XYZ file of C-alpha atoms in Angstrom:
427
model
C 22.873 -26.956 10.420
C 21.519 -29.041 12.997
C 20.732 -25.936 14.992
C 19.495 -24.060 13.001
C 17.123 -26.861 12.375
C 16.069 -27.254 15.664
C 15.832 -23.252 16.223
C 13.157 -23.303 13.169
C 11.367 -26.289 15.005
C 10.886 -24.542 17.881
C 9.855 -21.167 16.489
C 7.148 -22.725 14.553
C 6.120 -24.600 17.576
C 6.338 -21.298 19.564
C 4.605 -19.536 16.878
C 0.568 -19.519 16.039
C 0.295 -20.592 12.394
C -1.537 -17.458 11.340
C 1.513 -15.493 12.032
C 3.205 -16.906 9.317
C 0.960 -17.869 7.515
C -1.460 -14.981 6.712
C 1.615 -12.357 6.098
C 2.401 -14.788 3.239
C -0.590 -14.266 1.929
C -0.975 -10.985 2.219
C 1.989 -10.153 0.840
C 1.238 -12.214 -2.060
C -1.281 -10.268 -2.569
C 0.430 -6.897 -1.792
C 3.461 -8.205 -4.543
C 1.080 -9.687 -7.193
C -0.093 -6.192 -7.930
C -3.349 -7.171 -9.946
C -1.144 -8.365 -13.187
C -0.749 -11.471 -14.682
C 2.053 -13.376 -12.583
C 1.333 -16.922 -11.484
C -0.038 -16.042 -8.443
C -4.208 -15.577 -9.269
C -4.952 -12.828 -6.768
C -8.562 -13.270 -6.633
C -8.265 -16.846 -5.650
C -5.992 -15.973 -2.754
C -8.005 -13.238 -1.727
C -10.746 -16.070 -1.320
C -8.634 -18.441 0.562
C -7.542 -15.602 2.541
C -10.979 -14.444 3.569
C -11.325 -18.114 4.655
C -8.422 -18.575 6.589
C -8.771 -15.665 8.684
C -12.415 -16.061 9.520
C -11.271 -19.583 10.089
C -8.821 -18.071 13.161
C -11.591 -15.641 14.029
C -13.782 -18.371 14.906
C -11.168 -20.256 16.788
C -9.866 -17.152 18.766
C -10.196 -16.236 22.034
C -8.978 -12.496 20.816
C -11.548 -11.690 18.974
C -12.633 -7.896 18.251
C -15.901 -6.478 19.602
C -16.132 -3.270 18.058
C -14.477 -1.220 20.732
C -12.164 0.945 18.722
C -13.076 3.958 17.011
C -11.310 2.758 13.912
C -13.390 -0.868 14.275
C -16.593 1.519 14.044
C -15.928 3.300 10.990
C -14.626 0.967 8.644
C -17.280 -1.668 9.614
C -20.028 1.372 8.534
C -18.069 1.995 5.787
C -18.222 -1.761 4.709
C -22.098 -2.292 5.059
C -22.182 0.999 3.089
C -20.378 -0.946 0.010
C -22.468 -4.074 0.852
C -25.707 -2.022 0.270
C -24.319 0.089 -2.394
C -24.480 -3.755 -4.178
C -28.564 -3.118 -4.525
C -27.870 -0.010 -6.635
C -24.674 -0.528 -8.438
C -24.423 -0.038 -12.001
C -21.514 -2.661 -12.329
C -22.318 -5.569 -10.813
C -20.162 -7.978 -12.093
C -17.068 -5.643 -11.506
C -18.358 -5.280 -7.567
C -18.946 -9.246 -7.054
C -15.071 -9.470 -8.276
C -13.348 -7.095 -6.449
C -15.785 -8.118 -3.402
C -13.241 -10.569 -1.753
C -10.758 -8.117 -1.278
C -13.571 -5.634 0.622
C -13.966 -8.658 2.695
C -10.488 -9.538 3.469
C -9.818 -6.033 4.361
C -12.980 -6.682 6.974
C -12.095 -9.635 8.150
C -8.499 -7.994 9.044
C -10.352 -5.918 11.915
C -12.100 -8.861 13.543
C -9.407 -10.415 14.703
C -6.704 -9.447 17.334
C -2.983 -9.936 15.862
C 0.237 -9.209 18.016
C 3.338 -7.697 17.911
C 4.985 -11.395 16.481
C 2.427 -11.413 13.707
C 3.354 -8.034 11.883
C 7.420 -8.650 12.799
C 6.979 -11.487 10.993
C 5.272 -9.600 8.701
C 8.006 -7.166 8.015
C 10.769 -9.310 7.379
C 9.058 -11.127 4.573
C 8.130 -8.235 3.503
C 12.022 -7.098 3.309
C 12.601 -10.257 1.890
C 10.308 -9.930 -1.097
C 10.541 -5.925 -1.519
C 14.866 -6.609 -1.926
C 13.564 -9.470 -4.770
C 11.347 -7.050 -6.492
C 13.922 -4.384 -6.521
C 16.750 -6.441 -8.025
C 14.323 -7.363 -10.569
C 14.226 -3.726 -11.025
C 17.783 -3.140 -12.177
C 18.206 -6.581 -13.683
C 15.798 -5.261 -16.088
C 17.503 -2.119 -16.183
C 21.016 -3.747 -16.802
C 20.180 -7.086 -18.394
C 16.928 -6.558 -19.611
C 17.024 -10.302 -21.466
C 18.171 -12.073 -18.800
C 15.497 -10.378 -16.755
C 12.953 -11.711 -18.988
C 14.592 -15.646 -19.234
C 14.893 -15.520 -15.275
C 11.593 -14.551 -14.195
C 9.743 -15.870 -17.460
C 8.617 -19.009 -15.695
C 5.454 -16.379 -13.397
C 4.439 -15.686 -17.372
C 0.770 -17.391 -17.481
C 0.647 -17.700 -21.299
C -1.795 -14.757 -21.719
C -2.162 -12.148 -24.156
C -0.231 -9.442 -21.463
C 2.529 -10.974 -20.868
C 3.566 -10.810 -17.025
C 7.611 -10.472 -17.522
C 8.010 -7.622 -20.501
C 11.003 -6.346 -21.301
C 12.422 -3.044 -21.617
C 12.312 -0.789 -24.483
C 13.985 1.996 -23.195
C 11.168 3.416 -21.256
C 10.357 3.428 -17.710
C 11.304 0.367 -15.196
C 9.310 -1.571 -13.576
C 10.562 -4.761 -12.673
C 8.211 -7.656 -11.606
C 5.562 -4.754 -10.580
C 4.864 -4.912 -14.519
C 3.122 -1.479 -14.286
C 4.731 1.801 -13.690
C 2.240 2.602 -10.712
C 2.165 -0.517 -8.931
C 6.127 -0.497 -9.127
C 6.744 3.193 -7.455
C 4.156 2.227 -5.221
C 6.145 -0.919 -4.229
C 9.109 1.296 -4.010
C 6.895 3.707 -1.507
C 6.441 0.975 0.411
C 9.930 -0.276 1.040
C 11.174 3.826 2.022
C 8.291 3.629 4.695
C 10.068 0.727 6.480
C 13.316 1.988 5.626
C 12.461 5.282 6.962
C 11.790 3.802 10.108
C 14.650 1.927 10.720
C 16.387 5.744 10.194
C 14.697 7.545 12.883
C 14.383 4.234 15.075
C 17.759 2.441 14.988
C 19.674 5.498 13.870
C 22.166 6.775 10.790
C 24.166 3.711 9.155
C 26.235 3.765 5.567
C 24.268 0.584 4.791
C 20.541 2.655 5.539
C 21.950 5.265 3.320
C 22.913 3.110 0.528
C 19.580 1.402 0.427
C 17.995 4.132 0.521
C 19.178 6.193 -2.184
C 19.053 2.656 -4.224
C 15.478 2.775 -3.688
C 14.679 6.065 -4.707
C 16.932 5.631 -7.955
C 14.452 2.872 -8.706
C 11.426 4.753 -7.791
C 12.690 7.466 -10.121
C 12.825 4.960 -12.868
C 9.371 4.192 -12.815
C 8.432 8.008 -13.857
C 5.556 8.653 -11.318
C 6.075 12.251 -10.044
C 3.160 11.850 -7.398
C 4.884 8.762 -5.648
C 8.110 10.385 -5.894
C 7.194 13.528 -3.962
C 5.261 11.812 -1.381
C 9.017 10.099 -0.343
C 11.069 13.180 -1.008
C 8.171 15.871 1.627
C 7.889 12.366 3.940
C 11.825 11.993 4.537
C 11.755 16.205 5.557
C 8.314 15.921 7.583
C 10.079 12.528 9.176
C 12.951 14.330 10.564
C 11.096 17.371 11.587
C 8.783 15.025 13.407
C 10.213 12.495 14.692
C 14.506 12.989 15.299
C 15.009 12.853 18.708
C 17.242 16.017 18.294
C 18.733 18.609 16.068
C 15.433 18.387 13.739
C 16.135 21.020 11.619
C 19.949 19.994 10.612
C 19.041 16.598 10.128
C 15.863 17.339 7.417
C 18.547 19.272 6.082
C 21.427 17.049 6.130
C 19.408 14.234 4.820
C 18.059 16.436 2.006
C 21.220 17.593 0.704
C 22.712 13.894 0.878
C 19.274 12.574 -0.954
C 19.701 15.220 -3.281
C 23.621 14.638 -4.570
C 23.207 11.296 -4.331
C 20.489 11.413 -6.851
C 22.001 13.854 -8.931
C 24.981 11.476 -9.193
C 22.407 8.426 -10.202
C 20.995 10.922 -12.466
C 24.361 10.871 -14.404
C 24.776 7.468 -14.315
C 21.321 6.134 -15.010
C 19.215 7.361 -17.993
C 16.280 6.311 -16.851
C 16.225 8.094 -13.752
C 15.490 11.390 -15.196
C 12.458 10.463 -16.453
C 10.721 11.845 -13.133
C 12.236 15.045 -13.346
C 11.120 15.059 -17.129
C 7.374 14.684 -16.538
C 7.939 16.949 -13.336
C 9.231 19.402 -15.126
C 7.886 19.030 -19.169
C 5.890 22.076 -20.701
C 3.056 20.168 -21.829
C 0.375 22.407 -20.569
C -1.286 19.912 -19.085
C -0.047 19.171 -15.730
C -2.898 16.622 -14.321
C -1.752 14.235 -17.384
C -5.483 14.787 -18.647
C -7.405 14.067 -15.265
C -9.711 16.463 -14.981
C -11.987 15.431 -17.842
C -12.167 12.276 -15.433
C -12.670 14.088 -12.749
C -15.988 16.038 -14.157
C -17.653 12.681 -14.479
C -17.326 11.794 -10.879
C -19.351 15.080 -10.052
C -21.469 14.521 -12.396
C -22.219 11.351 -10.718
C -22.191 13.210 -7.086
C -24.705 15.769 -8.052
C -27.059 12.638 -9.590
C -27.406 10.628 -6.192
C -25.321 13.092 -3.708
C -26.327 11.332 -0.223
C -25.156 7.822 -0.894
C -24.042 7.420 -4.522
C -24.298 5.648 -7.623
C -22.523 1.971 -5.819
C -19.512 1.081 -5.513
C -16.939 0.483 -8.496
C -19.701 1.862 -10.642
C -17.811 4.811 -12.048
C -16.105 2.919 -14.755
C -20.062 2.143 -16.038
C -20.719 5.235 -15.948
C -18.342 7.216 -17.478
C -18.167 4.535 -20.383
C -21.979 5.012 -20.422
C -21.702 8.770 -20.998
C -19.628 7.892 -24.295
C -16.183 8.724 -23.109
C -13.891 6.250 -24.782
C -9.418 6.440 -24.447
C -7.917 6.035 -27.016
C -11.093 4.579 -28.627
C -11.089 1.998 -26.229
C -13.747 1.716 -22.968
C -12.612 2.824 -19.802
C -11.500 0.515 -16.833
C -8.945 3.017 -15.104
C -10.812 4.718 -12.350
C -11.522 8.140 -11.377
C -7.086 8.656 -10.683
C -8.977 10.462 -7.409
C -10.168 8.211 -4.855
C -11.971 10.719 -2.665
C -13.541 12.225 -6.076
C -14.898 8.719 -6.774
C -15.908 7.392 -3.567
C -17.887 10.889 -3.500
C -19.664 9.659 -6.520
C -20.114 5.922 -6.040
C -21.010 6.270 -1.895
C -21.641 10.317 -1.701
C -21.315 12.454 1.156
C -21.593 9.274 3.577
C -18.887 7.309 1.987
C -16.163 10.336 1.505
C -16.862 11.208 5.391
C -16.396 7.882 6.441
C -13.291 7.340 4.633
C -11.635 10.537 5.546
C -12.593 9.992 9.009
C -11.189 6.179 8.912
C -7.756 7.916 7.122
C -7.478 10.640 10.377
C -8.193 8.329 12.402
C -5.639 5.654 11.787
C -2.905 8.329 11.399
C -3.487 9.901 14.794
C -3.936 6.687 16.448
C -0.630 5.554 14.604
C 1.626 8.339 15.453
C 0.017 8.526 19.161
C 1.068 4.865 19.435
C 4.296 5.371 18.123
C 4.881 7.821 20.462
C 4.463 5.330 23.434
C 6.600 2.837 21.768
C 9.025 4.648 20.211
C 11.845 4.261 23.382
C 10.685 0.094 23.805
C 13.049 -2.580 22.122
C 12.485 -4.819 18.934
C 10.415 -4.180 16.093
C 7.369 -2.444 17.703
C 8.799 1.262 16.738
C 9.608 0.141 13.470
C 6.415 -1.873 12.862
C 4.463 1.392 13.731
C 6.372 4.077 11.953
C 6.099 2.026 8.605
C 2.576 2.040 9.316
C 2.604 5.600 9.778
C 3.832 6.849 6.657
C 2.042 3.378 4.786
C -0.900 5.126 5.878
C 0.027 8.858 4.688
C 1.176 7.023 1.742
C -2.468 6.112 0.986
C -4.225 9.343 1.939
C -1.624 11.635 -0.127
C -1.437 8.987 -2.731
C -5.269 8.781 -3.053
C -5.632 12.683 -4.697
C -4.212 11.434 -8.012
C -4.413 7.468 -7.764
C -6.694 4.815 -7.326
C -5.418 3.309 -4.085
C -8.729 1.445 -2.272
C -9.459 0.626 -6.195
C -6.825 -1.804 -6.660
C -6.022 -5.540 -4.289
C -2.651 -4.603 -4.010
C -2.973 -1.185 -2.286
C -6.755 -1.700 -0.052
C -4.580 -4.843 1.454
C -1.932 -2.127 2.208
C -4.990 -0.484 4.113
C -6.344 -3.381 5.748
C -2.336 -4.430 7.574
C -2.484 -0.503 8.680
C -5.522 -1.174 10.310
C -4.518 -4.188 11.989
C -1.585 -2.485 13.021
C -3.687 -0.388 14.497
C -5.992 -2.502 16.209
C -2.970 -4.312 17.815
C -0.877 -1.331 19.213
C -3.142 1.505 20.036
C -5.164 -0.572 23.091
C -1.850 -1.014 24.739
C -0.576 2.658 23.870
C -3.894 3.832 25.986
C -3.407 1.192 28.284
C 0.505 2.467 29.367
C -0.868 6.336 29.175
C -3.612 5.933 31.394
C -6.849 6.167 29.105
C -9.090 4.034 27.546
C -11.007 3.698 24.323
């Protein structure tokens, strides 16, 4: 006891505070998923903002703007700051503001390789909470609700619901934010595969993880894992590609079919993948002619950010009676209509960017020991994760997920300087 004492006294005096300390946050803010739990997101956002400008200030490793990535999300950001002259949805925009900024001040400041490994590993630690909330609700759906029902904050929505028999979602509380979660957890898992190699335990996990995804219903976020496992192994086995994408997909596949037969729940992707309703894009597209109808009004730089909701509810489209507060479910479709032609190049170029510079990194650190491989593969497919994810959801729209995009670019920022450096070239 005593040494472990004294081995946690001397990694905290060995460690900079913000490498602890800001991954807590962040992941607060990643796990808190915009719903009601006890942890007030937009308050943390705040105090993050703080803090890291705080270490900004301080640093000696401080950004200046050299990296093409650094570049195009800081034009990107004083295109959403201006978009705040012309936005039809103020109040919306001065809310969700913090979070732009966050994700900002995440590029100013120079991290290391400690900072995201101790990012990781509370990230395991929290992602293995959220998904044995998953099948506690699944299996003991009251005692799901009695253990976690101290994060409920009283409100109308409660944050800990129970089961009825439908999809799972654990302490995600929403469908979306859950498989998203769940997408999160493969990336890192997946890396660990192709890094550290084939183990029973990997497996097990793995297919555990996808049973849960599965629960949540979302056929989008269950593809994206299922094409990124193949593409993976393809792409990045050191040997015998082909056998492996195809070993791994037959062993994904029984194993699933087994959970399948054991779980009821997990069919419910394969019955929206596969139901006859006619309708494929759940409805969608009627969304999706109101963002070009905003595009073709103000085509060069938009209607302002977050103001699609505004509109849309200003054009008399109501769901389910109700006013709309969902999005455009097509992030490129939207940003084309709230920042036009400027913000949907900037963002696509910011998305190519990152995964080019992410796989060329992991490329020159793929043979080194530790974390580094693993830190940048997860980042990898985090960031395909948004790009693919971002035809059909609302990824930059919600806290949880534009954080997601804000530790990708840090990651970023952090390894691809030294990847150049050990090939020869410079930025």
């Amino acid at each position: 006891m005593n040494s472990l004492i004294y081995k946690l006294r001397i990694w905290l005096r060995t460690t900079p505070i913000e490498n602890y300390f800001i991954p807590s946050i962040l992941l607060i803010l990643v796990f808190s998923t915009d719903n009601k739990l006890i942890f007030i997101t937009r308050q943390l956002a705040n105090v993050l903002t703080v803090a890291i400008f705080c270490f900004v200030l301080m640093s000696k490793r401080k950004c200046g703007l050299s990296s093409v990535v650094e570049k195009i999300y800081t034009v990107f950001f004083l295109l959403i700051c201006i978009s705040f002259l012309y936005t039809d949805d103020r109040l919306t925009y001065t809310k969700y503001f913090p979070y732009v900024l966050a994700v900002f001040s995440l590029t100013l400041f120079k991290f290391d390789s400690t900072f995201f490994s101790c990012l990781i590993k509370q990230f395991e630690f929290l992602f293995w909470i959220f998904i044995f909330s998953m099948y506690l609700e699944l299996l003991a759906p009251n005692l799901f609700a009695s253990l976690f029902g101290f994060l409920d904050l009283g409100s109308i929505r409660s944050a800990v619901s129970v089961n009825t028999g439908g999809a799972i979602s654990g302490l995600a509380y929403e469908k979306g934010y859950a498989a998203f979660l769940c997408n999160m957890g493969l990336g890192v898992l997946f890396a660990k595969l192709f890094v550290r190699g084939f183990t029973l335990t990997r497996l097990f996990q793995i297919v555990g993880v996808f049973a849960a995804l599965m629960m949540t219903g979302k056929r989008t976020l269950f593809l994206i894992p299922v094409m990124g496992l193949i593409v993976f192994a393809l792409f990045f086995s050191k040997k015998h590609k082909i056998s492996i994408a195809l070993g791994l997909s037959f062993v994904l596949v029984a194993s699933l079919t087994i959970a399948d037969s054991l779980i009821p729940q997990v069919s419910l992707v394969f019955d929206r993948l596969f139901a006859d309703n006619g309708d494929p894009l759940s409805g969608r597209q009627v969304i999706w002619t109101y963002a070009m109808q905003m595009f073709e009004a103000s085509p060069l730089i938009g209607r302002g950010f977050l103001s699609f909701n505004a509109y849309i509810n200003a054009q008399g489209f109501r769901y389910y009676g109700l006013l709309w507060s969902y999005q455009a479910h097509n992030v490129y479709l939207q940003l084309l209509a709230e920042l036009g032609i400027a913000g949907l190049l900037l963002f696509v170029a910011l998305l190519s960017t990152l995964v080019y510079g992410l796989i060329r990194s992991f490329l020159s650190w793929k043979d080194m020991q530790g974390l580094e491989p693993v830190i940048l593969l997860t980042a990898v497919y985090w960031i395909i994760l948004i790009a693919v994810y971002s035809l059909t959801g609302n990824t930059i729209y919600y806290s949880c997920q534009f954080v997601v995009l804000g530790i990708c670019i840090a990651i970023y920022q952090t390894f691809n300087k030294k990847a150049l450096q050990k090939n020869g070239t410079t930025c």
